[in-house]
Amino acid sequence: MLTLQTLREQTDLVLEGLKKRNFKDAETLVQQIIENDKLRRETQTTLDTLKAKSNADSKKIGELMKAGKADEASSLRAAIALDKDKVKSLEESLTEFERKQQEILYKIPNVPAAIVPAGKSAEDNITVHEYGQVPTLHTDALPHWELIKKYDIIDFELGIKIAGAGFPVYKGKGARLQRALINFFLNEAGQAGYKEIQPPIVVNEASGYGTGQLPDKEGQMYFVNEDGLYLIPTAEVPITNLYRDVILTEDELPVKNVGYTPCFRREAGSWGAHVRGLNRLHQFDKVEIVQISRPEDSYRILDEMSLHVQSLLEKLELPYRKLLLCGGDMGFNSAITYDMEVFSAAQQRWLEVSSVSNFETFQANRLKLRYKNKDGKMQLLHTLNGSALALPRIVAALLENNQTKEGIKIPKVLVPYTGFEMID
RNA sequence: GGAGAGAUGCCAGAGUGGUUGAAUGGGACGGUCUCGAAAACCGUUAUCCGCCUCAGGCGGAUCCAGGGUUCGAAUCCCUGUCUCUCCGCCA
């Protein structure tokens, strides 16, 4: 969430920014928060004054008691005007102002960075980079949902039998390919200086709030009611939450972590023809990179991270494009997001395989993730993350783009990991 | 699942209801000493909120969380959460 300070001191910039998101309630909410904040502070001041007085009185009684002047103490006790009701009601309204503040803050999305274009939907995203030749396939080329049947490597029917739709079973070379990709991605990240983390794949409610999935995306996560745990929709949640309520020192920065986890998404109400096959799943594998940095470094690091993702795609010999998302297409928490899309030849579509974002202080504020800067001042850090990479659509693109009459060719870089060169 | 113990500062660990934001030890940082280091000694070692005459000052809050008793709660009472130990079960 945004900091009160930002909302108070840079109101116009916030409103300007939120306009780029096409966020309609901006004016109302910002006005509410500022009004509420004013009342909150007034209440706080009144309450503090009142408490200061009663603290002083109590202290006096204590001193008298200690000095053995019990009579004076009890007469003072009698003389003290009891403002308890007043304190109580002030405390209640303070709590209410704080609750309201929190409630409103949760509703305001992050302010897009200066270079983020305004826009309503994916139509308004800007292609900032393109790589590789879009392959032309022979006329009887198949989409991946046919290929996986032909070579018997991924089985949706079996998944339905044991779990449900959107939970595929990977078999034989299909399973092996998954493992190869995961290892390849982890190794590449390791070489780029990321520390490997294997986190739990369930998280508690506090973690959901920490990275901003809650309360915004409540319905998107699988929830284990009995234990109050959420299945993670991305490794971002556990890995970033490792740093909830943490104060780092400058020499620990930047933090660079990478983790592989399965990811679970309910994807309620988002099914249709365009999400066939591997395009959208309830459970999928992803390697995620996460960085935590000083504010002044985060944009350099954003570039570093997206270049890392790009290098993976290039090594996999996949044609891709890099998009700068417009305000309206960006996630709630993000200040700036680059999407990487690979071209899926048989579907003739671009598929999103990675999203690299800088959240600036938006998550850190919820997480209370800070560091002490050179001047000894507490400062919120910046958090960033990116998929490096999400597997299913990479697999879809690899299968479709590399299909030949003899079988599906495995990119050279993966062969040491798969142990085979061809799926046939 | 059954039984018990506990939750205090960066860590360990005290704490009779009254100047306790909190003893003591350790660590870390700064200093003295030293050619340098170790040792020793001295000092520093929270965070959030509010107000003001805003490089500073003052006040409030915080000893798991939320209630309660009291002039006054880390300390007493209730509720919740979490952790640990033992037994059972088990990869």
Short mmCIF file of C-alpha atoms (C1' of nucleotides) in Angstrom, two decimals:
data_model
loop_
_atom_site.label_atom_id
_atom_site.label_comp_id
_atom_site.label_asym_id
_atom_site.label_seq_id
_atom_site.Cartn_x
_atom_site.Cartn_y
_atom_site.Cartn_z
CA MET A 1 0.00 0.00 0.00
CA LEU A 2 0.98 3.59 -0.46
CA THR A 3 2.41 5.42 2.50
CA LEU A 4 0.36 8.09 4.21
CA GLN A 5 3.28 10.40 3.73
CA THR A 6 3.12 10.02 -0.04
CA LEU A 7 -0.61 10.57 -0.08
CA ARG A 8 -0.32 13.60 2.13
CA GLU A 9 2.69 15.25 0.55
CA GLN A 10 2.33 14.26 -3.09
CA THR A 11 -1.40 14.16 -3.50
CA ASP A 12 -1.40 15.56 -7.00
CA LEU A 13 1.25 13.18 -8.25
CA VAL A 14 -0.71 10.26 -6.83
CA LEU A 15 -3.93 11.36 -8.50
CA GLU A 16 -2.11 12.01 -11.75
CA GLY A 17 -0.56 8.55 -11.61
CA LEU A 18 -3.74 6.72 -10.72
CA LYS A 19 -5.41 8.35 -13.72
CA LYS A 20 -3.03 6.35 -15.92
CA ARG A 21 -4.50 3.23 -14.45
CA ASN A 22 -7.95 4.36 -15.28
CA PHE A 23 -8.67 3.93 -11.59
CA LYS A 24 -12.01 5.59 -11.12
CA ASP A 25 -12.30 5.92 -7.36
CA ALA A 26 -8.98 7.70 -6.99
CA GLU A 27 -10.33 11.16 -6.21
CA THR A 28 -12.84 9.92 -3.68
CA LEU A 29 -10.53 7.56 -1.88
CA VAL A 30 -7.63 9.96 -1.71
CA GLN A 31 -9.88 12.68 -0.39
CA GLN A 32 -11.29 10.28 2.19
CA ILE A 33 -7.89 9.23 3.35
CA ILE A 34 -6.67 12.77 3.77
CA GLU A 35 -9.77 13.81 5.68
CA ASN A 36 -9.56 10.70 7.83
CA ASP A 37 -5.90 11.30 8.50
CA LYS A 38 -6.61 14.81 9.70
CA LEU A 39 -9.22 13.59 12.15
CA ARG A 40 -6.98 10.78 13.26
CA ARG A 41 -4.17 13.17 14.12
CA GLU A 42 -6.45 15.51 15.99
CA THR A 43 -7.80 12.63 18.03
CA GLN A 44 -4.31 11.40 18.71
CA THR A 45 -3.23 14.79 20.01
CA THR A 46 -6.21 15.15 22.33
CA LEU A 47 -5.80 11.62 23.61
CA ASP A 48 -2.08 12.01 24.22
CA THR A 49 -2.59 15.15 26.24
CA LEU A 50 -5.21 13.47 28.38
CA LYS A 51 -3.03 10.45 28.94
CA ALA A 52 -0.01 12.55 29.80
CA LYS A 53 -2.01 14.11 32.61
CA SER A 54 -3.24 10.86 34.09
CA ASN A 55 0.20 9.30 33.76
CA ALA A 56 1.65 12.19 35.74
CA ASP A 57 -1.04 11.85 38.42
CA SER A 58 -0.47 8.14 38.78
CA LYS A 59 3.21 8.68 39.09
CA LYS A 60 2.63 11.18 41.86
CA ILE A 61 0.55 8.67 43.78
CA GLY A 62 3.29 6.15 43.35
CA GLU A 63 5.87 8.53 44.74
CA LEU A 64 3.71 9.38 47.73
CA MET A 65 3.16 5.71 48.46
CA LYS A 66 6.86 5.10 48.31
CA ALA A 67 7.51 7.97 50.68
CA GLY A 68 5.06 6.40 53.10
CA LYS A 69 2.51 9.15 52.76
CA ALA A 70 -0.47 6.91 52.27
CA ASP A 71 -3.00 9.51 53.40
CA GLU A 72 -1.83 12.07 50.89
CA ALA A 73 -1.85 9.40 48.24
CA SER A 74 -5.40 8.38 48.86
CA SER A 75 -6.62 11.96 49.04
CA LEU A 76 -4.91 12.67 45.74
CA ARG A 77 -6.49 9.56 44.35
CA ALA A 78 -9.86 10.90 45.37
CA ALA A 79 -9.09 14.30 43.92
CA ILE A 80 -8.11 13.06 40.50
CA ALA A 81 -10.80 13.75 38.00
CA LEU A 82 -11.47 10.52 36.28
CA ASP A 83 -11.35 11.00 32.56
CA LYS A 84 -11.49 7.31 31.93
CA ASP A 85 -14.62 7.43 29.87
CA LYS A 86 -13.19 10.19 27.80
CA VAL A 87 -9.95 8.26 27.25
CA LYS A 88 -11.87 5.18 26.33
CA SER A 89 -14.06 6.88 23.81
CA LEU A 90 -11.09 8.68 22.30
CA GLU A 91 -9.25 5.41 22.05
CA GLU A 92 -12.21 3.85 20.34
CA SER A 93 -12.47 6.57 17.78
CA LEU A 94 -8.73 6.49 17.20
CA THR A 95 -8.94 2.78 16.52
CA GLU A 96 -11.82 3.45 14.17
CA PHE A 97 -9.85 6.09 12.27
CA GLU A 98 -6.94 3.69 11.98
CA ARG A 99 -9.18 0.90 10.79
CA LYS A 100 -10.75 3.17 8.21
CA GLN A 101 -7.34 4.35 7.11
CA GLN A 102 -6.19 0.79 6.60
CA GLU A 103 -9.36 -0.10 4.75
CA ILE A 104 -8.97 2.77 2.31
CA LEU A 105 -5.25 2.23 1.85
CA TYR A 106 -5.90 -1.36 0.85
CA LYS A 107 -8.14 -0.13 -1.93
CA ILE A 108 -5.67 2.23 -3.57
CA PRO A 109 -3.37 0.63 -6.12
CA ASN A 110 0.24 1.57 -6.64
CA VAL A 111 1.12 4.72 -8.53
CA PRO A 112 2.58 3.88 -11.95
CA ALA A 113 6.13 5.02 -12.62
CA ALA A 114 6.64 8.06 -14.82
CA ILE A 115 7.44 6.09 -17.96
CA VAL A 116 4.36 3.87 -17.70
CA PRO A 117 1.91 4.84 -20.44
CA ALA A 118 -1.73 5.52 -19.67
CA GLY A 119 -4.16 2.97 -21.02
CA LYS A 120 -7.12 0.77 -20.37
CA SER A 121 -6.13 -2.66 -21.56
CA ALA A 122 -3.52 -4.81 -23.23
CA GLU A 123 -4.18 -2.82 -26.41
CA ASP A 124 -2.28 0.09 -24.93
CA ASN A 125 0.85 -1.79 -23.94
CA ILE A 126 4.04 -0.78 -25.68
CA THR A 127 6.41 -3.22 -27.33
CA VAL A 128 9.86 -2.12 -26.28
CA HIS A 129 11.93 -4.99 -27.61
CA GLU A 130 11.61 -7.88 -30.01
CA TYR A 131 13.87 -10.84 -30.54
CA GLY A 132 14.05 -13.70 -32.97
CA GLN A 133 12.24 -14.83 -36.06
CA VAL A 134 8.65 -15.91 -35.79
CA PRO A 135 8.92 -19.41 -37.21
CA THR A 136 6.83 -20.54 -40.14
CA LEU A 137 5.66 -24.07 -39.66
CA HIS A 138 4.62 -26.63 -42.20
CA THR A 139 0.94 -26.63 -42.96
CA ASP A 140 0.02 -29.65 -40.88
CA ALA A 141 1.69 -28.23 -37.77
CA LEU A 142 -0.23 -29.01 -34.57
CA PRO A 143 -1.07 -26.94 -31.53
CA HIS A 144 0.55 -28.17 -28.34
CA TRP A 145 -2.63 -29.78 -26.99
CA GLU A 146 -2.49 -32.14 -29.95
CA LEU A 147 1.26 -32.66 -29.72
CA ILE A 148 1.14 -33.73 -26.10
CA LYS A 149 -1.32 -36.47 -27.05
CA LYS A 150 0.62 -37.51 -30.10
CA TYR A 151 3.80 -38.06 -28.08
CA ASP A 152 1.99 -38.99 -24.86
CA ILE A 153 3.91 -36.57 -22.67
CA ILE A 154 1.24 -34.55 -20.88
CA ASP A 155 -2.12 -36.01 -19.92
CA PHE A 156 -5.08 -33.84 -19.03
CA GLU A 157 -7.54 -36.71 -18.80
CA LEU A 158 -5.52 -38.42 -16.11
CA GLY A 159 -5.27 -35.16 -14.21
CA ILE A 160 -9.04 -34.79 -14.32
CA LYS A 161 -9.39 -38.29 -12.97
CA ILE A 162 -7.27 -37.74 -9.91
CA ALA A 163 -7.73 -33.99 -9.29
CA GLY A 164 -9.71 -31.98 -11.80
CA ALA A 165 -9.47 -29.85 -14.91
CA GLY A 166 -6.35 -27.73 -15.06
CA PHE A 167 -4.18 -30.23 -13.19
CA PRO A 168 -2.25 -32.04 -15.92
CA VAL A 169 -0.10 -35.09 -15.44
CA TYR A 170 3.35 -34.95 -17.02
CA LYS A 171 4.66 -38.28 -18.22
CA GLY A 172 7.92 -39.68 -19.51
CA LYS A 173 9.78 -37.13 -21.56
CA GLY A 174 7.15 -34.58 -20.61
CA ALA A 175 8.00 -34.95 -16.94
CA ARG A 176 11.66 -35.00 -17.77
CA LEU A 177 11.33 -31.78 -19.73
CA GLN A 178 9.70 -30.10 -16.75
CA ARG A 179 12.52 -31.11 -14.47
CA ALA A 180 15.08 -30.02 -17.05
CA LEU A 181 13.56 -26.56 -17.35
CA ILE A 182 13.37 -26.10 -13.60
CA ASN A 183 17.00 -27.08 -13.16
CA PHE A 184 18.09 -24.95 -16.08
CA PHE A 185 16.30 -21.89 -14.70
CA LEU A 186 17.63 -22.41 -11.19
CA ASN A 187 21.17 -22.89 -12.39
CA GLU A 188 21.05 -19.81 -14.57
CA ALA A 189 19.74 -17.74 -11.67
CA GLY A 190 22.39 -19.18 -9.40
CA GLN A 191 25.06 -18.09 -11.84
CA ALA A 192 23.53 -14.64 -11.91
CA GLY A 193 24.05 -14.39 -8.17
CA TYR A 194 20.66 -15.40 -6.84
CA LYS A 195 20.46 -17.47 -3.69
CA GLU A 196 18.29 -20.53 -4.01
CA ILE A 197 15.35 -20.77 -1.62
CA GLN A 198 12.94 -23.61 -1.18
CA PRO A 199 9.97 -22.15 0.68
CA PRO A 200 6.73 -23.66 1.92
CA ILE A 201 4.03 -23.67 -0.72
CA VAL A 202 1.36 -22.73 1.76
CA VAL A 203 1.32 -19.41 3.59
CA ASN A 204 -0.66 -17.85 6.40
CA GLU A 205 -2.97 -14.89 6.15
CA ALA A 206 -0.36 -12.34 7.26
CA SER A 207 1.86 -13.35 4.34
CA GLY A 208 -1.02 -12.94 1.93
CA TYR A 209 -1.45 -9.39 3.15
CA GLY A 210 2.27 -8.76 3.16
CA THR A 211 2.71 -9.07 -0.59
CA GLY A 212 -0.73 -7.75 -1.43
CA GLN A 213 -2.58 -10.83 -2.64
CA LEU A 214 -4.98 -10.18 0.21
CA PRO A 215 -7.46 -8.70 0.44
CA ASP A 216 -7.37 -7.96 -3.27
CA LYS A 217 -7.32 -11.47 -4.68
CA GLU A 218 -8.95 -13.47 -1.95
CA GLY A 219 -10.93 -15.66 -4.36
CA GLN A 220 -7.94 -16.44 -6.53
CA MET A 221 -6.11 -18.53 -3.99
CA TYR A 222 -6.87 -22.01 -2.81
CA PHE A 223 -7.60 -21.89 0.89
CA VAL A 224 -7.22 -24.69 3.39
CA ASN A 225 -9.96 -23.70 5.75
CA GLU A 226 -9.11 -26.09 8.54
CA ASP A 227 -5.62 -24.69 8.98
CA GLY A 228 -6.11 -21.15 7.74
CA LEU A 229 -3.49 -21.60 5.04
CA TYR A 230 -3.39 -20.43 1.44
CA LEU A 231 -1.74 -22.36 -1.37
CA ILE A 232 0.70 -19.96 -2.94
CA PRO A 233 -0.18 -18.47 -6.33
CA THR A 234 3.50 -17.65 -6.85
CA ALA A 235 6.79 -18.07 -5.00
CA GLU A 236 6.83 -14.30 -4.67
CA VAL A 237 4.56 -14.65 -1.66
CA PRO A 238 6.68 -16.87 0.59
CA ILE A 239 10.03 -15.57 -0.64
CA THR A 240 9.21 -11.89 -0.23
CA ASN A 241 7.50 -12.55 3.09
CA LEU A 242 10.73 -13.97 4.46
CA TYR A 243 11.52 -10.31 4.91
CA ARG A 244 8.30 -9.25 6.60
CA ASP A 245 9.06 -7.15 9.70
CA VAL A 246 12.73 -7.14 8.88
CA ILE A 247 15.24 -4.33 9.12
CA LEU A 248 18.18 -4.96 6.83
CA THR A 249 21.56 -3.34 6.93
CA GLU A 250 22.89 -1.61 3.88
CA ASP A 251 25.60 -4.18 3.26
CA GLU A 252 23.00 -6.94 2.96
CA LEU A 253 21.55 -5.21 -0.08
CA PRO A 254 20.52 -6.01 -2.66
CA VAL A 255 18.93 -9.28 -1.60
CA LYS A 256 18.73 -11.66 -4.54
CA ASN A 257 16.68 -14.80 -4.11
CA VAL A 258 15.37 -17.40 -6.49
CA GLY A 259 12.96 -20.22 -5.84
CA TYR A 260 11.18 -22.93 -7.69
CA THR A 261 7.67 -23.78 -6.52
CA PRO A 262 4.48 -25.14 -7.91
CA CYS A 263 1.89 -22.37 -8.10
CA PHE A 264 -1.83 -22.70 -7.52
CA ARG A 265 -4.50 -20.46 -8.94
CA ARG A 266 -8.21 -20.95 -8.84
CA GLU A 267 -8.69 -18.84 -11.98
CA ALA A 268 -12.35 -18.58 -11.12
CA GLY A 269 -14.44 -17.60 -14.11
CA SER A 270 -11.60 -17.21 -16.57
CA TRP A 271 -11.98 -20.27 -18.74
CA GLY A 272 -12.71 -20.32 -22.41
CA ALA A 273 -11.42 -21.35 -25.80
CA HIS A 274 -8.30 -19.16 -25.57
CA VAL A 275 -7.11 -20.98 -22.47
CA ARG A 276 -6.90 -24.43 -23.96
CA GLY A 277 -4.17 -26.84 -23.11
CA LEU A 278 -1.27 -25.42 -21.17
CA ASN A 279 -2.29 -21.82 -21.64
CA ARG A 280 -3.94 -21.65 -18.24
CA LEU A 281 -3.72 -24.13 -15.40
CA HIS A 282 -4.71 -24.44 -11.77
CA GLN A 283 -1.32 -25.80 -10.88
CA PHE A 284 1.88 -24.98 -12.69
CA ASP A 285 5.60 -24.74 -12.07
CA LYS A 286 7.51 -21.54 -11.93
CA VAL A 287 10.95 -20.30 -11.03
CA GLU A 288 10.74 -16.85 -9.53
CA ILE A 289 13.45 -14.29 -8.93
CA VAL A 290 13.02 -11.76 -6.15
CA GLN A 291 15.16 -8.79 -5.27
CA ILE A 292 15.09 -6.30 -2.44
CA SER A 293 17.04 -3.12 -2.97
CA ARG A 294 17.70 0.41 -1.92
CA PRO A 295 15.26 2.80 -3.59
CA GLU A 296 17.96 4.39 -5.68
CA ASP A 297 19.00 1.04 -7.17
CA SER A 298 15.66 -0.49 -8.00
CA TYR A 299 15.29 0.70 -11.58
CA ARG A 300 18.75 -0.44 -12.53
CA ILE A 301 17.87 -3.78 -10.94
CA LEU A 302 14.58 -3.94 -12.80
CA ASP A 303 16.56 -3.79 -16.03
CA GLU A 304 19.03 -6.35 -14.78
CA MET A 305 16.18 -8.71 -13.96
CA SER A 306 14.41 -8.35 -17.26
CA LEU A 307 17.69 -8.86 -19.09
CA HIS A 308 18.15 -12.06 -17.12
CA VAL A 309 14.73 -13.25 -18.22
CA GLN A 310 15.47 -12.26 -21.80
CA SER A 311 18.71 -14.21 -21.75
CA LEU A 312 16.79 -17.33 -20.72
CA LEU A 313 14.42 -16.97 -23.66
CA GLU A 314 17.30 -16.37 -26.01
CA LYS A 315 19.14 -19.45 -24.80
CA LEU A 316 15.96 -21.43 -25.34
CA GLU A 317 15.87 -19.98 -28.87
CA LEU A 318 12.36 -18.69 -28.46
CA PRO A 319 11.20 -15.60 -30.30
CA TYR A 320 9.81 -13.12 -27.85
CA ARG A 321 8.73 -9.58 -27.37
CA LYS A 322 9.03 -7.39 -24.34
CA LEU A 323 6.11 -5.19 -23.41
CA LEU A 324 5.90 -2.23 -21.12
CA LEU A 325 2.47 -2.61 -19.60
CA CYS A 326 0.17 0.37 -19.60
CA GLY A 327 -1.39 1.63 -16.39
CA GLY A 328 -4.65 -0.19 -16.91
CA ASP A 329 -3.06 -3.58 -17.57
CA MET A 330 -0.68 -3.55 -14.63
CA GLY A 331 -1.18 -5.45 -11.42
CA PHE A 332 -2.55 -3.69 -8.36
CA ASN A 333 0.77 -3.66 -6.50
CA SER A 334 3.12 -2.80 -9.30
CA ALA A 335 4.69 0.54 -10.18
CA ILE A 336 6.01 -0.79 -13.45
CA THR A 337 5.80 -4.13 -15.19
CA TYR A 338 7.49 -5.61 -18.21
CA ASP A 339 5.85 -8.68 -19.69
CA MET A 340 7.75 -11.15 -21.81
CA GLU A 341 5.72 -12.96 -24.40
CA VAL A 342 6.85 -15.84 -26.58
CA PHE A 343 5.34 -16.54 -29.94
CA SER A 344 3.47 -19.75 -30.16
CA ALA A 345 3.65 -20.71 -33.79
CA ALA A 346 0.83 -23.17 -34.03
CA GLN A 347 -1.58 -21.01 -32.09
CA GLN A 348 -0.33 -17.89 -33.86
CA ARG A 349 -0.47 -16.08 -30.56
CA TRP A 350 1.83 -14.35 -28.15
CA LEU A 351 1.89 -16.05 -24.75
CA GLU A 352 2.91 -14.31 -21.56
CA VAL A 353 5.70 -16.26 -19.89
CA SER A 354 7.14 -13.71 -17.53
CA SER A 355 6.21 -10.58 -15.70
CA VAL A 356 8.97 -8.49 -14.18
CA SER A 357 7.85 -5.81 -11.77
CA ASN A 358 9.12 -3.14 -9.48
CA PHE A 359 6.78 -2.53 -6.56
CA GLU A 360 8.88 0.29 -5.18
CA THR A 361 7.79 0.72 -1.54
CA PHE A 362 4.25 -0.56 -2.07
CA GLN A 363 4.89 -4.05 -0.71
CA ALA A 364 7.64 -2.96 1.66
CA ASN A 365 5.21 -0.66 3.39
CA ARG A 366 2.86 -3.53 4.15
CA LEU A 367 5.73 -5.82 4.97
CA LYS A 368 7.44 -3.25 7.18
CA LEU A 369 10.59 -4.05 5.28
CA ARG A 370 13.16 -1.36 5.89
CA TYR A 371 16.80 -0.53 6.20
CA LYS A 372 18.86 2.10 7.92
CA ASN A 373 20.46 4.36 5.38
CA LYS A 374 23.80 6.11 5.68
CA ASP A 375 22.29 8.95 7.68
CA GLY A 376 20.90 6.45 10.15
CA LYS A 377 17.37 7.02 8.92
CA MET A 378 14.83 4.23 8.57
CA GLN A 379 13.69 3.85 5.02
CA LEU A 380 11.37 1.52 3.19
CA LEU A 381 13.10 -0.71 0.69
CA HIS A 382 12.01 -1.52 -2.83
CA THR A 383 10.87 -5.01 -3.76
CA LEU A 384 11.01 -6.51 -7.24
CA ASN A 385 10.22 -9.83 -8.74
CA GLY A 386 9.97 -11.63 -11.99
CA SER A 387 9.14 -15.03 -13.40
CA ALA A 388 12.25 -16.69 -14.66
CA LEU A 389 10.31 -18.48 -15.93
CA ALA A 390 6.78 -19.91 -15.81
CA LEU A 391 6.87 -23.34 -17.36
CA PRO A 392 3.61 -24.27 -19.09
CA ARG A 393 3.61 -21.68 -21.83
CA ILE A 394 7.32 -22.13 -22.37
CA VAL A 395 6.60 -25.81 -22.87
CA ALA A 396 3.73 -24.96 -25.21
CA ALA A 397 5.94 -22.71 -27.30
CA LEU A 398 8.84 -25.16 -27.32
CA LEU A 399 6.59 -27.98 -28.48
CA GLU A 400 4.85 -25.97 -31.15
CA ASN A 401 7.80 -24.03 -32.49
CA ASN A 402 10.23 -26.94 -32.56
CA GLN A 403 7.99 -29.57 -34.07
CA THR A 404 9.36 -31.39 -37.10
CA LYS A 405 8.25 -34.45 -39.02
CA GLU A 406 10.70 -36.51 -36.96
CA GLY A 407 9.60 -35.18 -33.60
CA ILE A 408 10.08 -32.21 -31.32
CA LYS A 409 13.60 -30.85 -31.11
CA ILE A 410 14.95 -29.91 -27.72
CA PRO A 411 16.97 -26.67 -27.65
CA LYS A 412 20.69 -27.34 -27.37
CA VAL A 413 21.01 -25.65 -24.01
CA LEU A 414 18.48 -28.04 -22.47
CA VAL A 415 19.89 -31.29 -23.79
CA PRO A 416 22.35 -31.73 -20.90
CA TYR A 417 19.34 -31.42 -18.60
CA THR A 418 16.88 -33.62 -20.47
CA GLY A 419 19.34 -36.24 -21.58
CA PHE A 420 17.59 -36.47 -24.95
CA GLU A 421 17.52 -34.32 -28.07
CA MET A 422 14.16 -35.21 -29.45
CA ILE A 423 10.69 -36.01 -28.24
CA ASP A 424 9.47 -38.65 -30.63
"C1'" G B 1 -4.58 -37.07 18.60
"C1'" G B 2 -3.23 -37.02 24.41
"C1'" A B 3 -0.36 -34.39 28.44
"C1'" G B 4 2.59 -30.39 29.99
"C1'" A B 5 5.66 -25.80 29.59
"C1'" G B 6 6.35 -21.19 27.64
"C1'" A B 7 5.96 -16.32 24.72
"C1'" U B 8 10.28 -9.98 27.59
"C1'" G B 9 15.06 -5.70 23.66
"C1'" C B 10 19.87 -8.17 18.00
"C1'" C B 11 20.58 -12.91 21.13
"C1'" A B 12 20.54 -15.21 26.02
"C1'" G B 13 18.06 -14.12 30.35
"C1'" A B 14 16.03 -11.35 35.24
"C1'" G B 15 11.77 -8.90 36.65
"C1'" U B 16 7.89 -8.24 44.73
"C1'" G B 17 1.41 -3.92 40.79
"C1'" G B 18 4.37 2.17 41.45
"C1'" U B 19 10.22 7.22 38.05
"C1'" U B 20 10.87 -0.45 34.35
"C1'" G B 21 11.70 1.20 27.68
"C1'" A B 22 12.75 -2.54 31.13
"C1'" A B 23 18.49 -5.57 35.59
"C1'" U B 24 22.55 -8.67 34.07
"C1'" G B 25 25.48 -11.22 30.40
"C1'" G B 26 26.71 -11.78 25.16
"C1'" G B 27 27.01 -9.73 20.34
"C1'" A B 28 27.50 -5.39 17.27
"C1'" C B 29 29.27 -0.39 16.72
"C1'" G B 30 32.36 3.97 18.43
"C1'" G B 31 36.47 5.42 21.61
"C1'" U B 32 40.96 4.90 24.99
"C1'" C B 33 45.37 1.83 25.05
"C1'" U B 34 48.82 -0.58 21.01
"C1'" C B 35 53.57 -0.43 15.68
"C1'" G B 36 49.10 -3.45 14.84
"C1'" A B 37 45.89 -6.93 17.13
"C1'" A B 38 44.01 -9.42 21.48
"C1'" A B 39 42.79 -8.33 26.45
"C1'" A B 40 41.10 -4.50 29.59
"C1'" C B 41 38.37 -0.08 30.31
"C1'" C B 42 34.64 3.82 28.76
"C1'" G B 43 30.47 4.87 25.78
"C1'" U B 44 26.46 3.73 22.21
"C1'" U B 45 22.95 -0.09 20.79
"C1'" A B 46 14.75 0.15 19.67
"C1'" U B 47 10.41 1.07 16.74
"C1'" C B 48 5.78 3.46 15.63
"C1'" C B 49 2.47 7.76 16.26
"C1'" G B 50 1.42 12.89 17.44
"C1'" C B 51 2.66 18.08 18.64
"C1'" C B 52 6.00 22.33 18.58
"C1'" U B 53 9.57 27.82 18.51
"C1'" C B 54 11.55 21.08 13.89
"C1'" A B 55 19.90 19.42 12.34
"C1'" G B 56 16.39 20.05 18.23
"C1'" G B 57 12.57 19.54 22.04
"C1'" C B 58 8.08 17.52 24.29
"C1'" G B 59 4.18 13.91 24.71
"C1'" G B 60 1.80 9.09 23.65
"C1'" A B 61 2.18 3.82 22.48
"C1'" U B 62 4.76 -0.85 22.38
"C1'" C B 63 7.48 -6.78 27.25
"C1'" C B 64 2.72 -12.45 21.50
"C1'" A B 65 -2.53 -10.39 20.31
"C1'" G B 66 -7.34 -8.71 22.16
"C1'" G B 67 -10.30 -7.68 26.39
"C1'" G B 68 -10.75 -6.89 31.98
"C1'" U B 69 -9.32 -5.35 37.28
"C1'" U B 70 -6.59 -0.73 39.21
"C1'" C B 71 -5.19 6.09 40.41
"C1'" G B 72 -1.24 2.92 38.17
"C1'" A B 73 -0.09 -3.65 34.76
"C1'" A B 74 5.75 -6.77 31.67
"C1'" U B 75 3.89 -8.14 36.59
"C1'" C B 76 -3.13 -10.01 38.49
"C1'" C B 77 -7.75 -12.19 35.65
"C1'" C B 78 -10.22 -13.91 30.94
"C1'" U B 79 -10.01 -15.15 25.65
"C1'" G B 80 -7.25 -16.13 21.33
"C1'" U B 81 -2.74 -17.16 18.56
"C1'" C B 82 1.90 -19.22 18.23
"C1'" U B 83 6.18 -22.03 19.89
"C1'" C B 84 8.58 -25.89 22.55
"C1'" U B 85 8.86 -30.75 25.32
"C1'" C B 86 7.01 -35.75 26.23
"C1'" C B 87 3.68 -39.79 24.51
"C1'" G B 88 1.01 -41.77 20.20
"C1'" C B 89 0.98 -41.94 14.81
"C1'" C B 90 4.05 -41.33 10.59
"C1'" A B 91 7.39 -39.69 5.26
#
